[in-house]
Coordinates of N, CA and C in Angstrom, one line a residue:
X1 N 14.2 25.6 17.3 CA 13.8 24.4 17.9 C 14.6 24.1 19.2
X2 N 14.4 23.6 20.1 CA 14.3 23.5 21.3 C 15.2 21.6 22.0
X3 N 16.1 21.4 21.6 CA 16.2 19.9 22.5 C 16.6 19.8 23.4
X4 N 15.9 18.7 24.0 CA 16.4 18.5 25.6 C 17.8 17.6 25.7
X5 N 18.6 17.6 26.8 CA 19.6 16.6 26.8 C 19.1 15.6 27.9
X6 N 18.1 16.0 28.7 CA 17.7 15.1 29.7 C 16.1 15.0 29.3
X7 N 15.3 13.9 30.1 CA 13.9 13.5 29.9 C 13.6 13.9 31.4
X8 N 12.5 14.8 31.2 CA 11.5 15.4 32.3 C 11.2 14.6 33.2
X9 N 11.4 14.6 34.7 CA 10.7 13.7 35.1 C 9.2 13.2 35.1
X10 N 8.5 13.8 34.8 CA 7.2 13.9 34.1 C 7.1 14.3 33.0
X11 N 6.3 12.7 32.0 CA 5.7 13.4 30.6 C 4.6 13.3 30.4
X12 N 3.7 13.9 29.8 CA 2.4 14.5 30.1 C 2.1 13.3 28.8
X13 N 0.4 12.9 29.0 CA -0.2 11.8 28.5 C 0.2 12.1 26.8
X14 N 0.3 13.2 26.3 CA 0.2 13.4 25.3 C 1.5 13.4 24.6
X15 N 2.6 13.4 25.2 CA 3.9 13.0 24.8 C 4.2 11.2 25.3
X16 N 3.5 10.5 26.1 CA 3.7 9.4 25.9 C 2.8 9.0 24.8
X17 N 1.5 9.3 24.3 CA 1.0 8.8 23.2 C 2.0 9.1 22.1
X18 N 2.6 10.0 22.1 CA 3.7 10.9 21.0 C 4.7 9.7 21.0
X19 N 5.7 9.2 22.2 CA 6.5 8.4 22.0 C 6.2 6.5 21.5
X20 N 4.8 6.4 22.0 CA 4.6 5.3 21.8 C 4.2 5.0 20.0
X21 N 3.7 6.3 19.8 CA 3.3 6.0 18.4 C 5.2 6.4 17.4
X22 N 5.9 7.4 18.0 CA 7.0 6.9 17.3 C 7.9 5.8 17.5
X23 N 7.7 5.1 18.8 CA 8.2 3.7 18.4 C 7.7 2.5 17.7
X24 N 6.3 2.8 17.8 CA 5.7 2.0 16.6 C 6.4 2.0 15.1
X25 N 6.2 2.9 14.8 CA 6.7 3.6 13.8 C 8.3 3.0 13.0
X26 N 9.3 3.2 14.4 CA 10.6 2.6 14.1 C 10.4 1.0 14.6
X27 N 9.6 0.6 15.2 CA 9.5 -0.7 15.2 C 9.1 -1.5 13.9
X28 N 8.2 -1.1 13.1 CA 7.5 -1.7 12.3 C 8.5 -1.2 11.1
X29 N 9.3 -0.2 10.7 CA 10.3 0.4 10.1 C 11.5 -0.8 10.1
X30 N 11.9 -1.2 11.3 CA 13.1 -2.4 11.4 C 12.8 -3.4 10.8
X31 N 11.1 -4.5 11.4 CA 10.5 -5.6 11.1 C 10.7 -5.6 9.3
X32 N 10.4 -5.0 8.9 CA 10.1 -4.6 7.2 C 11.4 -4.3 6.8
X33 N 12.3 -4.3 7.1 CA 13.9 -3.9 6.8 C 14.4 -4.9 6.9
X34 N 14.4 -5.8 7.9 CA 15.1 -7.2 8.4 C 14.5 -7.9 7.5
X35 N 13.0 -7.9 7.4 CA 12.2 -8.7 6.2 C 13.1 -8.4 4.9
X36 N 13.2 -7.2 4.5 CA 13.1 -7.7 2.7 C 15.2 -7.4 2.8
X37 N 15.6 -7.4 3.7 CA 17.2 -7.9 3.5 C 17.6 -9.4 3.9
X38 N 16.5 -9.9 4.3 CA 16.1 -11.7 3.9 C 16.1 -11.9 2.5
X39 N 15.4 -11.2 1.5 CA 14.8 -11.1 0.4 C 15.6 -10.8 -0.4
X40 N 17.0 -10.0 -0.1 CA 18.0 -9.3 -1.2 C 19.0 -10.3 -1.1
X41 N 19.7 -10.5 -2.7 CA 20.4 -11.5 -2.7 C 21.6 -10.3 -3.1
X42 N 22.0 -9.3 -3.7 CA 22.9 -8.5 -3.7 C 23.3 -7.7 -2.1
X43 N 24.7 -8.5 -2.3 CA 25.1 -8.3 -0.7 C 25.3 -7.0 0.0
X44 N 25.7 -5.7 -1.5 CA 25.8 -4.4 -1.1 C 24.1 -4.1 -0.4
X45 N 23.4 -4.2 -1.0 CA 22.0 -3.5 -0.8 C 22.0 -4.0 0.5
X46 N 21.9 -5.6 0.4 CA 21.7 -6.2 2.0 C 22.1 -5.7 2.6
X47 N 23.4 -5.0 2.8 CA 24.5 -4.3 3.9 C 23.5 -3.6 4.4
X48 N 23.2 -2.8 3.5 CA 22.5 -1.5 3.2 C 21.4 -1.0 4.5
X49 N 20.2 -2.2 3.6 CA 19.0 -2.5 4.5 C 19.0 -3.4 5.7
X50 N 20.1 -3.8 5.9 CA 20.1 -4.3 7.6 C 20.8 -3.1 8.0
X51 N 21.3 -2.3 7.5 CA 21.9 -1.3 8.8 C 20.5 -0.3 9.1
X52 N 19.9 -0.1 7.8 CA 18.7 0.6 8.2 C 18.0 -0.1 9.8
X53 N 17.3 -1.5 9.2 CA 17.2 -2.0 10.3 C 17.6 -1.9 11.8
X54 N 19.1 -2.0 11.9 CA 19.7 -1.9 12.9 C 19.2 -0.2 13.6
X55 N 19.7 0.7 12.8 CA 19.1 2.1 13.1 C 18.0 2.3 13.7
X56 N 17.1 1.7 12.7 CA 15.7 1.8 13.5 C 15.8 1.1 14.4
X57 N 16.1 0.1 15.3 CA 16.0 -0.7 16.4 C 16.8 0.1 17.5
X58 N 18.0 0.6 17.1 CA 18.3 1.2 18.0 C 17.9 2.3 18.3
X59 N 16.6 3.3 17.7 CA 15.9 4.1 17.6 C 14.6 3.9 18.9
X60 N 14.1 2.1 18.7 CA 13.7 1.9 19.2 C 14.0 1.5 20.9
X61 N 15.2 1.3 21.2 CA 15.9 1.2 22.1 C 16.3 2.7 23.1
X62 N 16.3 3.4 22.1 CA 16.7 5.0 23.5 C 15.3 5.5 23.5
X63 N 14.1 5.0 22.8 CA 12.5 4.8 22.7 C 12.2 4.8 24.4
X64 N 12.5 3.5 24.3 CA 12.3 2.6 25.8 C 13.1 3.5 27.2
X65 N 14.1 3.7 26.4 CA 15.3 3.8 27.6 C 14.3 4.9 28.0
X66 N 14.1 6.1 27.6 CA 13.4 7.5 27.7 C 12.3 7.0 29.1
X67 N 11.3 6.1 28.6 CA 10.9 5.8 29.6 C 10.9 4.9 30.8
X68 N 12.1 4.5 31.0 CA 12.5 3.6 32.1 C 13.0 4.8 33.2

């Protein structure tokens, strides 16, 4: 397998439907993480599932950056 260290200056329609559906993905992955470590009253788990959250956000973050 193959990674890039830089983004093409051109990405073809089918890798921005590709990026936008995986930021969907880690977006809605964070929303639902932040949600139920609202919900956890055990402070280890909470840790837990807000760092997931965090992860995925900042997933969603070099998401974006990619295409700026």
């Amino acid at each position: 397998m193959i990674f890039l260290n830089t983004v093409p200056l051109m990405i073809s329609t089918k890798d921005l439907a590709y990026i936008s559906d995986m930021f969907d993905w880690n977006f809605i992955a964070s929303k639902k993480a932040r949600h139920f470590a609202n919900e956890i009253t055990d402070p280890e788990i909470k840790e837990l599932i807000e760092r997931v959250s965090t992860m995925h956000a900042e997933h969603c973050r070099k998401l974006i950056n990619i295409l700026r």
